[in-house]
């Protein structure tokens, strides 16, 4: 975390535990490490134990404890095992960052039935699998905060060229607002963060490269009012803020 993006006090999350999905690289890794900088124990979940272990090692170097759990959030049995391992290791979960997700760029006419279901299963059903298992723990302990990472494609302008991901992320937004109504009385907040294009390896490897348009990054940056991509550290700081004491009355927002 660079000082330019850091606004929260050191030790803010001491004694707390955060579960971050998709924590092996990119934005998820930056989020997990920001929580570690603020004193939280981190549970890093994702499909590749090697990268998750690197995240945990970097977090422990900052003075906190960590746990890496290989998890495909589409598989309910693996999510059950993830939550069980986190609680067994740390005693509780305080914060959840649902960052795992993915998509591929394609025209609507080019998306197969299998491709559609794969993206919706990961982004929508996978998020629900985590929420439906962690939610009861948070409400029973009468404390918690959840941030669901979605995308600006969830909004009214639509999602070219990601109709599958846009539909799934819009579902997560609706789910976020609905659960806020049920969880607020238990001192549990749930919000969604909808970044635009963030400077990550995945953006360049899985989206820009597959679009087949030369110099697409510069074309996109030109259309961004700030004339730059967002930074992972900026998103990590927003997630930390939404879990902080300053945001306890922000709920059901995107």
PDB file of C-alpha atoms in Angstrom:
ATOM      1  CA  UNK A   1       0.000   0.000   0.000  1.00  0.00           C
ATOM      2  CA  UNK A   2       1.407   3.351  -0.982  1.00  0.00           C
ATOM      3  CA  UNK A   3       0.927   6.250   1.433  1.00  0.00           C
ATOM      4  CA  UNK A   4      -1.034   8.080  -1.259  1.00  0.00           C
ATOM      5  CA  UNK A   5      -3.970   5.664  -0.826  1.00  0.00           C
ATOM      6  CA  UNK A   6      -3.698   5.017   2.914  1.00  0.00           C
ATOM      7  CA  UNK A   7      -6.130   6.885   5.181  1.00  0.00           C
ATOM      8  CA  UNK A   8      -7.012   4.413   7.955  1.00  0.00           C
ATOM      9  CA  UNK A   9      -5.100   4.166  11.225  1.00  0.00           C
ATOM     10  CA  UNK A  10      -2.625   1.331  11.838  1.00  0.00           C
ATOM     11  CA  UNK A  11      -3.967  -1.535  13.946  1.00  0.00           C
ATOM     12  CA  UNK A  12      -7.582  -0.706  13.125  1.00  0.00           C
ATOM     13  CA  UNK A  13      -8.515  -4.373  12.561  1.00  0.00           C
ATOM     14  CA  UNK A  14      -6.346  -5.965  15.245  1.00  0.00           C
ATOM     15  CA  UNK A  15      -8.035  -9.137  16.501  1.00  0.00           C
ATOM     16  CA  UNK A  16     -10.384  -9.291  13.502  1.00  0.00           C
ATOM     17  CA  UNK A  17     -10.409 -11.863  10.701  1.00  0.00           C
ATOM     18  CA  UNK A  18     -11.133 -11.182   7.038  1.00  0.00           C
ATOM     19  CA  UNK A  19     -12.039 -13.770   4.413  1.00  0.00           C
ATOM     20  CA  UNK A  20     -11.055 -12.704   0.896  1.00  0.00           C
ATOM     21  CA  UNK A  21     -11.966 -14.789  -2.139  1.00  0.00           C
ATOM     22  CA  UNK A  22      -9.853 -14.530  -5.254  1.00  0.00           C
ATOM     23  CA  UNK A  23      -6.962 -13.529  -2.987  1.00  0.00           C
ATOM     24  CA  UNK A  24      -4.117 -15.092  -4.935  1.00  0.00           C
ATOM     25  CA  UNK A  25      -3.398 -12.191  -7.232  1.00  0.00           C
ATOM     26  CA  UNK A  26      -4.625  -8.850  -8.515  1.00  0.00           C
ATOM     27  CA  UNK A  27      -7.144  -6.845  -6.591  1.00  0.00           C
ATOM     28  CA  UNK A  28      -7.954  -9.669  -4.179  1.00  0.00           C
ATOM     29  CA  UNK A  29      -4.339  -9.945  -3.091  1.00  0.00           C
ATOM     30  CA  UNK A  30      -4.077  -6.183  -2.587  1.00  0.00           C
ATOM     31  CA  UNK A  31      -7.252  -6.228  -0.483  1.00  0.00           C
ATOM     32  CA  UNK A  32      -6.019  -9.080   1.697  1.00  0.00           C
ATOM     33  CA  UNK A  33      -2.666  -7.383   2.275  1.00  0.00           C
ATOM     34  CA  UNK A  34      -4.292  -4.064   3.114  1.00  0.00           C
ATOM     35  CA  UNK A  35      -6.355  -5.751   5.822  1.00  0.00           C
ATOM     36  CA  UNK A  36      -3.166  -7.421   7.087  1.00  0.00           C
ATOM     37  CA  UNK A  37      -1.479  -4.009   7.239  1.00  0.00           C
ATOM     38  CA  UNK A  38      -4.372  -2.873   9.418  1.00  0.00           C
ATOM     39  CA  UNK A  39      -3.868  -5.825  11.783  1.00  0.00           C
ATOM     40  CA  UNK A  40      -6.443  -8.357  10.571  1.00  0.00           C
ATOM     41  CA  UNK A  41      -5.835 -12.068  10.263  1.00  0.00           C
ATOM     42  CA  UNK A  42      -6.457 -13.092   6.652  1.00  0.00           C
ATOM     43  CA  UNK A  43      -8.117 -16.148   5.157  1.00  0.00           C
ATOM     44  CA  UNK A  44      -7.084 -16.250   1.515  1.00  0.00           C
ATOM     45  CA  UNK A  45      -9.350 -18.313  -0.723  1.00  0.00           C
ATOM     46  CA  UNK A  46      -9.014 -19.122  -4.404  1.00  0.00           C
ATOM     47  CA  UNK A  47      -8.336 -21.945  -6.797  1.00  0.00           C
ATOM     48  CA  UNK A  48      -4.517 -21.942  -6.743  1.00  0.00           C
ATOM     49  CA  UNK A  49      -2.864 -22.760  -3.438  1.00  0.00           C
ATOM     50  CA  UNK A  50       0.540 -21.558  -4.657  1.00  0.00           C
ATOM     51  CA  UNK A  51      -0.511 -17.950  -5.152  1.00  0.00           C
ATOM     52  CA  UNK A  52      -2.695 -18.008  -2.052  1.00  0.00           C
ATOM     53  CA  UNK A  53       0.271 -19.164   0.002  1.00  0.00           C
ATOM     54  CA  UNK A  54       2.297 -16.239  -1.333  1.00  0.00           C
ATOM     55  CA  UNK A  55      -0.423 -13.829  -0.232  1.00  0.00           C
ATOM     56  CA  UNK A  56      -0.500 -15.373   3.243  1.00  0.00           C
ATOM     57  CA  UNK A  57       3.288 -15.265   3.530  1.00  0.00           C
ATOM     58  CA  UNK A  58       3.328 -11.578   2.621  1.00  0.00           C
ATOM     59  CA  UNK A  59       0.548 -10.922   5.115  1.00  0.00           C
ATOM     60  CA  UNK A  60       2.375 -12.752   7.891  1.00  0.00           C
ATOM     61  CA  UNK A  61       5.478 -10.708   7.122  1.00  0.00           C
ATOM     62  CA  UNK A  62       3.380  -7.704   8.108  1.00  0.00           C
ATOM     63  CA  UNK A  63       2.857  -9.221  11.560  1.00  0.00           C
ATOM     64  CA  UNK A  64      -0.533 -10.935  11.285  1.00  0.00           C
ATOM     65  CA  UNK A  65      -1.624 -14.543  10.867  1.00  0.00           C
ATOM     66  CA  UNK A  66      -2.988 -16.110   7.711  1.00  0.00           C
ATOM     67  CA  UNK A  67      -4.607 -19.198   6.262  1.00  0.00           C
ATOM     68  CA  UNK A  68      -4.650 -20.257   2.614  1.00  0.00           C
ATOM     69  CA  UNK A  69      -7.524 -22.486   1.507  1.00  0.00           C
ATOM     70  CA  UNK A  70      -7.843 -23.719  -2.075  1.00  0.00           C
ATOM     71  CA  UNK A  71     -11.504 -23.167  -2.949  1.00  0.00           C
ATOM     72  CA  UNK A  72     -13.689 -23.168  -6.023  1.00  0.00           C
ATOM     73  CA  UNK A  73     -16.620 -21.064  -4.835  1.00  0.00           C
ATOM     74  CA  UNK A  74     -18.881 -22.763  -7.386  1.00  0.00           C
ATOM     75  CA  UNK A  75     -18.582 -26.011  -5.406  1.00  0.00           C
ATOM     76  CA  UNK A  76     -20.663 -25.822  -2.245  1.00  0.00           C
ATOM     77  CA  UNK A  77     -18.731 -28.569  -0.470  1.00  0.00           C
ATOM     78  CA  UNK A  78     -15.517 -26.591  -0.932  1.00  0.00           C
ATOM     79  CA  UNK A  79     -17.143 -23.435   0.422  1.00  0.00           C
ATOM     80  CA  UNK A  80     -18.352 -25.415   3.441  1.00  0.00           C
ATOM     81  CA  UNK A  81     -14.795 -26.597   4.014  1.00  0.00           C
ATOM     82  CA  UNK A  82     -13.442 -23.047   3.606  1.00  0.00           C
ATOM     83  CA  UNK A  83     -15.738 -21.568   6.231  1.00  0.00           C
ATOM     84  CA  UNK A  84     -15.156 -24.479   8.597  1.00  0.00           C
ATOM     85  CA  UNK A  85     -11.377 -24.115   8.276  1.00  0.00           C
ATOM     86  CA  UNK A  86     -11.512 -20.359   8.859  1.00  0.00           C
ATOM     87  CA  UNK A  87     -13.609 -20.672  12.008  1.00  0.00           C
ATOM     88  CA  UNK A  88     -11.544 -23.561  13.327  1.00  0.00           C
ATOM     89  CA  UNK A  89      -8.318 -21.631  12.750  1.00  0.00           C
ATOM     90  CA  UNK A  90      -9.332 -18.160  13.951  1.00  0.00           C
ATOM     91  CA  UNK A  91     -12.516 -18.721  15.953  1.00  0.00           C
ATOM     92  CA  UNK A  92     -14.639 -16.343  13.902  1.00  0.00           C
ATOM     93  CA  UNK A  93     -14.965 -14.394  10.666  1.00  0.00           C
ATOM     94  CA  UNK A  94     -15.572 -10.649  10.911  1.00  0.00           C
ATOM     95  CA  UNK A  95     -15.258  -9.392   7.340  1.00  0.00           C
ATOM     96  CA  UNK A  96     -15.903 -10.983   3.963  1.00  0.00           C
ATOM     97  CA  UNK A  97     -14.688  -9.623   0.634  1.00  0.00           C
ATOM     98  CA  UNK A  98     -16.323 -11.522  -2.218  1.00  0.00           C
ATOM     99  CA  UNK A  99     -13.766 -10.712  -4.893  1.00  0.00           C
ATOM    100  CA  UNK A 100     -13.611 -14.012  -6.808  1.00  0.00           C
ATOM    101  CA  UNK A 101     -15.110 -13.820 -10.268  1.00  0.00           C
ATOM    102  CA  UNK A 102     -14.291 -13.677 -13.916  1.00  0.00           C
ATOM    103  CA  UNK A 103     -15.552 -13.341 -17.446  1.00  0.00           C
ATOM    104  CA  UNK A 104     -14.433 -13.314 -21.040  1.00  0.00           C
ATOM    105  CA  UNK A 105     -15.210 -10.673 -23.669  1.00  0.00           C
ATOM    106  CA  UNK A 106     -17.581 -11.762 -26.439  1.00  0.00           C
ATOM    107  CA  UNK A 107     -20.439 -10.535 -28.550  1.00  0.00           C
ATOM    108  CA  UNK A 108     -23.787 -11.880 -27.326  1.00  0.00           C
ATOM    109  CA  UNK A 109     -24.079 -14.052 -30.457  1.00  0.00           C
ATOM    110  CA  UNK A 110     -20.730 -15.671 -29.666  1.00  0.00           C
ATOM    111  CA  UNK A 111     -21.553 -16.857 -26.120  1.00  0.00           C
ATOM    112  CA  UNK A 112     -22.389 -20.549 -25.882  1.00  0.00           C
ATOM    113  CA  UNK A 113     -24.830 -21.999 -23.368  1.00  0.00           C
ATOM    114  CA  UNK A 114     -21.879 -23.456 -21.492  1.00  0.00           C
ATOM    115  CA  UNK A 115     -20.040 -20.134 -21.488  1.00  0.00           C
ATOM    116  CA  UNK A 116     -23.100 -18.296 -20.183  1.00  0.00           C
ATOM    117  CA  UNK A 117     -23.687 -20.769 -17.376  1.00  0.00           C
ATOM    118  CA  UNK A 118     -20.013 -20.815 -16.413  1.00  0.00           C
ATOM    119  CA  UNK A 119     -19.833 -17.042 -15.930  1.00  0.00           C
ATOM    120  CA  UNK A 120     -23.165 -16.809 -14.106  1.00  0.00           C
ATOM    121  CA  UNK A 121     -22.269 -19.783 -11.893  1.00  0.00           C
ATOM    122  CA  UNK A 122     -18.977 -18.195 -10.860  1.00  0.00           C
ATOM    123  CA  UNK A 123     -20.045 -14.593 -10.362  1.00  0.00           C
ATOM    124  CA  UNK A 124     -23.604 -14.981  -9.066  1.00  0.00           C
ATOM    125  CA  UNK A 125     -23.981 -18.476  -7.637  1.00  0.00           C
ATOM    126  CA  UNK A 126     -20.435 -18.518  -6.271  1.00  0.00           C
ATOM    127  CA  UNK A 127     -21.031 -15.287  -4.385  1.00  0.00           C
ATOM    128  CA  UNK A 128     -24.275 -16.668  -2.990  1.00  0.00           C
ATOM    129  CA  UNK A 129     -22.528 -19.857  -1.897  1.00  0.00           C
ATOM    130  CA  UNK A 130     -20.190 -17.811   0.296  1.00  0.00           C
ATOM    131  CA  UNK A 131     -22.855 -15.436   1.598  1.00  0.00           C
ATOM    132  CA  UNK A 132     -25.321 -18.169   2.472  1.00  0.00           C
ATOM    133  CA  UNK A 133     -22.734 -19.901   4.643  1.00  0.00           C
ATOM    134  CA  UNK A 134     -20.997 -16.951   6.276  1.00  0.00           C
ATOM    135  CA  UNK A 135     -24.117 -14.817   6.755  1.00  0.00           C
ATOM    136  CA  UNK A 136     -25.570 -16.921   9.605  1.00  0.00           C
ATOM    137  CA  UNK A 137     -22.244 -16.756  11.467  1.00  0.00           C
ATOM    138  CA  UNK A 138     -22.142 -12.975  11.237  1.00  0.00           C
ATOM    139  CA  UNK A 139     -25.736 -12.509  12.358  1.00  0.00           C
ATOM    140  CA  UNK A 140     -25.315 -14.846  15.324  1.00  0.00           C
ATOM    141  CA  UNK A 141     -22.226 -13.004  16.539  1.00  0.00           C
ATOM    142  CA  UNK A 142     -24.057  -9.688  15.976  1.00  0.00           C
ATOM    143  CA  UNK A 143     -21.209  -8.141  14.045  1.00  0.00           C
ATOM    144  CA  UNK A 144     -19.757  -8.221  10.576  1.00  0.00           C
ATOM    145  CA  UNK A 145     -19.214  -6.455   7.277  1.00  0.00           C
ATOM    146  CA  UNK A 146     -19.363  -7.806   3.737  1.00  0.00           C
ATOM    147  CA  UNK A 147     -18.196  -6.208   0.504  1.00  0.00           C
ATOM    148  CA  UNK A 148     -19.220  -7.797  -2.795  1.00  0.00           C
ATOM    149  CA  UNK A 149     -16.994  -6.801  -5.710  1.00  0.00           C
ATOM    150  CA  UNK A 150     -19.097  -6.316  -8.840  1.00  0.00           C
ATOM    151  CA  UNK A 151     -18.448  -4.026 -11.836  1.00  0.00           C
ATOM    152  CA  UNK A 152     -19.780  -0.877 -13.435  1.00  0.00           C
ATOM    153  CA  UNK A 153     -21.270  -3.283 -15.982  1.00  0.00           C
ATOM    154  CA  UNK A 154     -23.960  -4.016 -13.376  1.00  0.00           C
ATOM    155  CA  UNK A 155     -25.477  -0.572 -13.917  1.00  0.00           C
ATOM    156  CA  UNK A 156     -28.066   0.761 -16.334  1.00  0.00           C
ATOM    157  CA  UNK A 157     -25.698   1.320 -19.255  1.00  0.00           C
ATOM    158  CA  UNK A 158     -25.379  -2.438 -19.773  1.00  0.00           C
ATOM    159  CA  UNK A 159     -22.289  -4.548 -20.212  1.00  0.00           C
ATOM    160  CA  UNK A 160     -20.788  -4.585 -23.703  1.00  0.00           C
ATOM    161  CA  UNK A 161     -18.954  -6.900 -24.372  1.00  0.00           C
ATOM    162  CA  UNK A 162     -19.837  -8.811 -21.185  1.00  0.00           C
ATOM    163  CA  UNK A 163     -23.587  -9.481 -21.234  1.00  0.00           C
ATOM    164  CA  UNK A 164     -23.112 -12.655 -19.156  1.00  0.00           C
ATOM    165  CA  UNK A 165     -21.013 -10.962 -16.475  1.00  0.00           C
ATOM    166  CA  UNK A 166     -23.213  -7.860 -16.410  1.00  0.00           C
ATOM    167  CA  UNK A 167     -26.317  -9.963 -15.787  1.00  0.00           C
ATOM    168  CA  UNK A 168     -24.590 -11.930 -13.037  1.00  0.00           C
ATOM    169  CA  UNK A 169     -23.167  -8.842 -11.338  1.00  0.00           C
ATOM    170  CA  UNK A 170     -26.547  -7.103 -11.459  1.00  0.00           C
ATOM    171  CA  UNK A 171     -27.881 -10.148  -9.636  1.00  0.00           C
ATOM    172  CA  UNK A 172     -25.232  -9.681  -6.950  1.00  0.00           C
ATOM    173  CA  UNK A 173     -26.250  -6.033  -6.579  1.00  0.00           C
ATOM    174  CA  UNK A 174     -29.873  -7.056  -6.017  1.00  0.00           C
ATOM    175  CA  UNK A 175     -28.774  -9.747  -3.574  1.00  0.00           C
ATOM    176  CA  UNK A 176     -26.668  -7.203  -1.694  1.00  0.00           C
ATOM    177  CA  UNK A 177     -29.596  -4.830  -1.250  1.00  0.00           C
ATOM    178  CA  UNK A 178     -31.955  -7.621  -0.214  1.00  0.00           C
ATOM    179  CA  UNK A 179     -29.628  -9.121   2.381  1.00  0.00           C
ATOM    180  CA  UNK A 180     -28.985  -5.666   3.835  1.00  0.00           C
ATOM    181  CA  UNK A 181     -32.632  -5.570   4.891  1.00  0.00           C
ATOM    182  CA  UNK A 182     -32.287  -8.822   6.823  1.00  0.00           C
ATOM    183  CA  UNK A 183     -28.835  -8.373   8.301  1.00  0.00           C
ATOM    184  CA  UNK A 184     -28.945  -4.728   9.413  1.00  0.00           C
ATOM    185  CA  UNK A 185     -30.824  -5.543  12.631  1.00  0.00           C
ATOM    186  CA  UNK A 186     -27.955  -7.900  13.542  1.00  0.00           C
ATOM    187  CA  UNK A 187     -25.276  -5.188  13.208  1.00  0.00           C
ATOM    188  CA  UNK A 188     -24.045  -6.705   9.940  1.00  0.00           C
ATOM    189  CA  UNK A 189     -23.500  -4.502   6.901  1.00  0.00           C
ATOM    190  CA  UNK A 190     -23.290  -5.622   3.289  1.00  0.00           C
ATOM    191  CA  UNK A 191     -22.339  -3.347   0.418  1.00  0.00           C
ATOM    192  CA  UNK A 192     -21.101  -3.740  -3.145  1.00  0.00           C
ATOM    193  CA  UNK A 193     -18.128  -2.079  -4.787  1.00  0.00           C
ATOM    194  CA  UNK A 194     -18.382  -1.575  -8.552  1.00  0.00           C
ATOM    195  CA  UNK A 195     -14.977  -0.596  -9.929  1.00  0.00           C
ATOM    196  CA  UNK A 196     -14.387   0.354 -13.499  1.00  0.00           C
ATOM    197  CA  UNK A 197     -11.230  -0.942 -15.157  1.00  0.00           C
ATOM    198  CA  UNK A 198      -8.529  -1.585 -12.566  1.00  0.00           C
ATOM    199  CA  UNK A 199      -4.867  -2.052 -13.448  1.00  0.00           C
ATOM    200  CA  UNK A 200      -4.360  -5.785 -12.877  1.00  0.00           C
ATOM    201  CA  UNK A 201      -2.755  -8.712 -14.649  1.00  0.00           C
ATOM    202  CA  UNK A 202      -6.168 -10.252 -15.262  1.00  0.00           C
ATOM    203  CA  UNK A 203      -7.451  -7.145 -17.033  1.00  0.00           C
ATOM    204  CA  UNK A 204      -4.589  -7.247 -19.509  1.00  0.00           C
ATOM    205  CA  UNK A 205      -4.320 -11.027 -19.886  1.00  0.00           C
ATOM    206  CA  UNK A 206      -7.982 -12.047 -19.908  1.00  0.00           C
ATOM    207  CA  UNK A 207      -9.758  -9.025 -21.339  1.00  0.00           C
ATOM    208  CA  UNK A 208      -7.519  -6.705 -23.340  1.00  0.00           C
ATOM    209  CA  UNK A 209      -5.617  -9.571 -24.963  1.00  0.00           C
ATOM    210  CA  UNK A 210      -8.803 -11.421 -25.946  1.00  0.00           C
ATOM    211  CA  UNK A 211     -10.523  -8.389 -27.437  1.00  0.00           C
ATOM    212  CA  UNK A 212      -8.070  -8.429 -30.325  1.00  0.00           C
ATOM    213  CA  UNK A 213      -8.023  -4.634 -30.645  1.00  0.00           C
ATOM    214  CA  UNK A 214      -4.503  -3.190 -30.849  1.00  0.00           C
ATOM    215  CA  UNK A 215      -3.662  -0.685 -28.130  1.00  0.00           C
ATOM    216  CA  UNK A 216      -7.078  -1.198 -26.468  1.00  0.00           C
ATOM    217  CA  UNK A 217      -5.786  -0.014 -23.091  1.00  0.00           C
ATOM    218  CA  UNK A 218      -4.914   3.428 -24.425  1.00  0.00           C
ATOM    219  CA  UNK A 219      -8.262   3.621 -26.198  1.00  0.00           C
ATOM    220  CA  UNK A 220     -10.081   2.846 -22.959  1.00  0.00           C
ATOM    221  CA  UNK A 221      -7.994   5.227 -20.869  1.00  0.00           C
ATOM    222  CA  UNK A 222      -8.826   7.993 -23.307  1.00  0.00           C
ATOM    223  CA  UNK A 223     -12.519   7.511 -22.507  1.00  0.00           C
ATOM    224  CA  UNK A 224     -12.013   7.486 -18.734  1.00  0.00           C
ATOM    225  CA  UNK A 225     -12.554  11.007 -17.335  1.00  0.00           C
ATOM    226  CA  UNK A 226      -9.467  10.692 -15.119  1.00  0.00           C
ATOM    227  CA  UNK A 227      -7.456   9.431 -18.134  1.00  0.00           C
ATOM    228  CA  UNK A 228      -6.028   6.549 -16.126  1.00  0.00           C
ATOM    229  CA  UNK A 229      -6.988   3.111 -14.891  1.00  0.00           C
ATOM    230  CA  UNK A 230      -7.904   2.621 -11.262  1.00  0.00           C
ATOM    231  CA  UNK A 231      -5.282   1.174  -8.945  1.00  0.00           C
ATOM    232  CA  UNK A 232      -5.709  -1.988  -6.887  1.00  0.00           C
ATOM    233  CA  UNK A 233      -4.662  -0.127  -3.746  1.00  0.00           C
ATOM    234  CA  UNK A 234      -7.489   2.365  -4.190  1.00  0.00           C
ATOM    235  CA  UNK A 235     -10.057  -0.433  -4.262  1.00  0.00           C
ATOM    236  CA  UNK A 236      -8.417  -2.103  -1.252  1.00  0.00           C
ATOM    237  CA  UNK A 237      -8.726   1.101   0.759  1.00  0.00           C
ATOM    238  CA  UNK A 238     -12.429   1.432  -0.123  1.00  0.00           C
ATOM    239  CA  UNK A 239     -13.039  -2.157   1.015  1.00  0.00           C
ATOM    240  CA  UNK A 240     -11.223  -1.473   4.277  1.00  0.00           C
ATOM    241  CA  UNK A 241     -13.248   1.703   4.817  1.00  0.00           C
ATOM    242  CA  UNK A 242     -16.534  -0.153   4.241  1.00  0.00           C
ATOM    243  CA  UNK A 243     -15.515  -2.584   7.000  1.00  0.00           C
ATOM    244  CA  UNK A 244     -14.299   0.147   9.336  1.00  0.00           C
ATOM    245  CA  UNK A 245     -16.153   1.709  12.281  1.00  0.00           C
ATOM    246  CA  UNK A 246     -16.682   4.828  10.152  1.00  0.00           C
ATOM    247  CA  UNK A 247     -18.963   2.878   7.784  1.00  0.00           C
ATOM    248  CA  UNK A 248     -21.253   1.100  10.244  1.00  0.00           C
ATOM    249  CA  UNK A 249     -24.242   3.067   8.949  1.00  0.00           C
ATOM    250  CA  UNK A 250     -23.529   2.416   5.278  1.00  0.00           C
ATOM    251  CA  UNK A 251     -25.581  -0.611   4.246  1.00  0.00           C
ATOM    252  CA  UNK A 252     -27.108  -1.944   1.046  1.00  0.00           C
ATOM    253  CA  UNK A 253     -25.187   0.537  -1.081  1.00  0.00           C
ATOM    254  CA  UNK A 254     -23.279   0.119  -4.334  1.00  0.00           C
TER     255      UNK A 254
END
